[in-house]
Coordinates of C-alpha atoms and ligand atoms in Angstrom, one line a residue:
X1 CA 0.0 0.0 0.0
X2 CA 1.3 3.2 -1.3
X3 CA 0.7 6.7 -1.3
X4 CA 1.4 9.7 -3.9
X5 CA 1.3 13.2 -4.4
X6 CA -0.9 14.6 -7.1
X7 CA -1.0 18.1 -8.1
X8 CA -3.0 19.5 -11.3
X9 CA -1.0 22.2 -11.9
X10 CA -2.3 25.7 -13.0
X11 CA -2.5 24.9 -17.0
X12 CA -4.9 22.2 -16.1
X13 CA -7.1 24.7 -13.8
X14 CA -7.1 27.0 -16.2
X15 CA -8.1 25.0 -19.0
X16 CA -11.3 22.9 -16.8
X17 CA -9.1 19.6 -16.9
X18 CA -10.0 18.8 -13.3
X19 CA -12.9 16.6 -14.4
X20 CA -10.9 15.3 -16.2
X21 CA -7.6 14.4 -14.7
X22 CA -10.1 12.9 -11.6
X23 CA -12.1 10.6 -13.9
X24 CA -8.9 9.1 -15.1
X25 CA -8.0 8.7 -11.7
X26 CA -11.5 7.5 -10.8
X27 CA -11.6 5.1 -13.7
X28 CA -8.3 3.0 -13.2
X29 CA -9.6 2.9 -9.3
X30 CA -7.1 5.0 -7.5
X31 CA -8.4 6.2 -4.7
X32 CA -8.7 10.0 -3.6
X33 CA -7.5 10.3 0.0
X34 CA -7.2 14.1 0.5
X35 CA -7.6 16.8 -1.8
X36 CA -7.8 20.8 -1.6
X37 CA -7.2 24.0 -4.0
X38 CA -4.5 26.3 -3.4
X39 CA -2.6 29.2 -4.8
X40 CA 1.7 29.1 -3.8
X41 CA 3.9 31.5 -3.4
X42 CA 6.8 32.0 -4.8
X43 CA 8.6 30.4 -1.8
X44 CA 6.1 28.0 -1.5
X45 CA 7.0 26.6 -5.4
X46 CA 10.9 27.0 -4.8
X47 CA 10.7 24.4 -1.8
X48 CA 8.2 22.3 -3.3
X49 CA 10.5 22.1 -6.4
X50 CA 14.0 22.1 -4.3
X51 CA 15.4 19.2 -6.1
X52 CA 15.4 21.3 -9.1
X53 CA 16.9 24.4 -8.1
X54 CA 20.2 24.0 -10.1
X55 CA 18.0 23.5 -13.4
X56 CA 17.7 25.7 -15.5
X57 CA 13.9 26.0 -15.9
X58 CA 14.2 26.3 -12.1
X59 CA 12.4 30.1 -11.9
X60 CA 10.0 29.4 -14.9
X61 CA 8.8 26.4 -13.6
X62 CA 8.4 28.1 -9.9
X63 CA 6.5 30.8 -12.3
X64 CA 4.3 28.9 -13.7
X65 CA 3.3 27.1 -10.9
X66 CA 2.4 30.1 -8.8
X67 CA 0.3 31.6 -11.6
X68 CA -2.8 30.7 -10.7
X69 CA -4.6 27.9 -8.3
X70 CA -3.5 24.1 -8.3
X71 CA -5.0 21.5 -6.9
X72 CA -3.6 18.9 -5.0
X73 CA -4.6 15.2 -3.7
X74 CA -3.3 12.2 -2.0
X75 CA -3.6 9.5 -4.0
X76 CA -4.1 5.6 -1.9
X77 CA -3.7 2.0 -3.1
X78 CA -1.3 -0.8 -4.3
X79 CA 1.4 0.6 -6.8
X80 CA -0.1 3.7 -7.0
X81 CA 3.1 5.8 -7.0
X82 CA 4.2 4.0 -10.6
X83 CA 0.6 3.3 -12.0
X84 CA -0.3 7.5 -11.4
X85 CA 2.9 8.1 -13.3
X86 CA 2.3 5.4 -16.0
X87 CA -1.7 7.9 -16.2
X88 CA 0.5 11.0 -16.7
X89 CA 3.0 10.1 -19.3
X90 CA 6.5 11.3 -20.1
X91 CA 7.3 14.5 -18.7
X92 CA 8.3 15.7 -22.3
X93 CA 4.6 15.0 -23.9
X94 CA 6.1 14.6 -27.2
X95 CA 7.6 11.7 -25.7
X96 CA 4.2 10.2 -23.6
X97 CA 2.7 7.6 -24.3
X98 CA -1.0 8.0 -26.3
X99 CA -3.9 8.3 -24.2
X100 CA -1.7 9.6 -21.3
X101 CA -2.6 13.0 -20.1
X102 CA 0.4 14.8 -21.3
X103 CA 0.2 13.0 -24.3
X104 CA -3.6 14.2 -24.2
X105 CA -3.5 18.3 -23.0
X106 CA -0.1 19.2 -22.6
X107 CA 1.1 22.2 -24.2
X108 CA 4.6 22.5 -23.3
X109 CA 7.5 20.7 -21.7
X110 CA 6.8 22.8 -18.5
X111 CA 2.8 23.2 -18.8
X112 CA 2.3 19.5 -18.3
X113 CA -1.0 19.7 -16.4
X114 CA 0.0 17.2 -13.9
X115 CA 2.5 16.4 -11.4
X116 CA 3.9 12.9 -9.3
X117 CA 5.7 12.2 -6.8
X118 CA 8.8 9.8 -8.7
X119 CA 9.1 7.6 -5.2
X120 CA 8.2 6.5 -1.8
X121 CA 11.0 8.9 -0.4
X122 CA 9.9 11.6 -2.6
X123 CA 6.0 10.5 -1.7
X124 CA 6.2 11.0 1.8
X125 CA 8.0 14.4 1.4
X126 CA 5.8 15.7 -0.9
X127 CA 2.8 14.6 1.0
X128 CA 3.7 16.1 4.5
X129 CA 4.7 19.4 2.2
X130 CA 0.9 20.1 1.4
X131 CA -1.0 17.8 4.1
X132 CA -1.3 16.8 8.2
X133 CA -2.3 13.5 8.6
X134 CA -5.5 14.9 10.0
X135 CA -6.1 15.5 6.2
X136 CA -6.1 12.7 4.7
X137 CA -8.9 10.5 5.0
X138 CA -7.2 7.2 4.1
Ligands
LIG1 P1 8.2 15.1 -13.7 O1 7.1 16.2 -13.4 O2 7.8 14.2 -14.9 O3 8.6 14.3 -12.5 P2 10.7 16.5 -13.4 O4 12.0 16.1 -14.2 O5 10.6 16.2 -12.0 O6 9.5 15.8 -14.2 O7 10.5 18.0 -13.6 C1 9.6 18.7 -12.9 C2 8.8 19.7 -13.8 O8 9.7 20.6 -14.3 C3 8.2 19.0 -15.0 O9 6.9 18.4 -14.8 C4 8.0 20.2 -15.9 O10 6.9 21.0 -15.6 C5 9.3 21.0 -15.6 N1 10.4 20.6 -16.5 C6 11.1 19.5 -16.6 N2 12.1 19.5 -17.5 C7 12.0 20.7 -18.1 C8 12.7 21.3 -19.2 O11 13.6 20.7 -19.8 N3 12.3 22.6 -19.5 C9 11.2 23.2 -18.9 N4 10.6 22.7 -17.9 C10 10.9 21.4 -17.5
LIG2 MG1 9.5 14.9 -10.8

C-alpha cells in the first residue's frame, strides 16, 4: 500500500481539466484520500520544487506554478506511486505515451497539467509538504 502526491498544476485549472484528470484517476480505481485548491507563493513553489533548483527552468517552472490555483490530492492503493505516473506520461509529452494526459492536454515541456511524486522517499516528502495527517482520509 502506497501513497502519492498529485498536483493539477495551473494549466490544467485554467483550461477545466479537473474533471478530467479525476475521472482518469476514478476510472483505473485509485483512490482519492485528501484533496484541496491552493494558490503558492513564490517560496512555496521553490521548496516544493528544491530538487530542481540548479535547473535551469528552475524560476520558470516556480513561475508557472504560482500563476494561478493548483490542486492537489493524496492519491491511496497498491502501486499507485508508478501506475499515477504510468496515467500522466513522459514528462516531455512529445515523448508520452498516447492516451496519457500529457500525451492528451499538454502544451509545453513545462505546462504538463499534472505532477507525481517519482518515489516512496519523494511521496512522503511531498505529502507532508501540502497535508497533516489529520487531512487525509485514508
Ligand atoms: P516530472 O514532473 O515528470 O517528475 P521532473 O523532471 O521532476 O518531471 O521536472 C519537474 C517539472 O519541471 C516537469 O513536470 C516540468 O513541468 C518541468 N520541466 C522538466 N524538465 C523541463 C525542461 O527541460 N524545460 C522546462 N521545464 C521542465
Ligand atoms: Mg519529478
Amino acid at each position: 500500500m502506497e501513497r502519492t502526491l498529485s498536483i493539477i498544476k495551473p494549466d490544467g485549472v485554467r483550461r477545466g481539466l479537473i474533471g478530467e484528470v479525476i475521472k482518469r484517476l476514478e476510472a483505473e480505481e485509485i483512490k482519492i484520500v485528501a484533496m484541496k485548491m491552493i494558490h503558492m507563493t513564490k517560496k512555496e513553489a521553490q521548496g516544493f520544487y528544491a530538487v530542481h533548483k540548479e535547473k535551469p527552468f528552475f524560476d520558470s517552472l516556480t513561475d508557472f506554478m504560482t500563476s494561478g490555483p493548483i490542486v492537489v490530492m493524496v492519491l491511496q492503493g497498491e502501486d499507485v506511486i508508478a501506475r499515477y505516473r504510468k496515467l500522466m506520461g513522459a514528462t516531455n509529452y512529445k515523448e508520452a505515451e498516447p492516451g496519457t494526459i500529457r500525451a492528451d492536454f499538454a502544451t509545453d515541456i513545462e505546462k504538463n497539467v499534472v505532477h507525481g511524486s517519482d518515489a516512496p522517499e519523494t511521496a512522503a516528502i511531498e505529502i507532508k509538504y501540502f497535508f497533516s495527517e489529520l487531512e487525509i482520509v485514508g
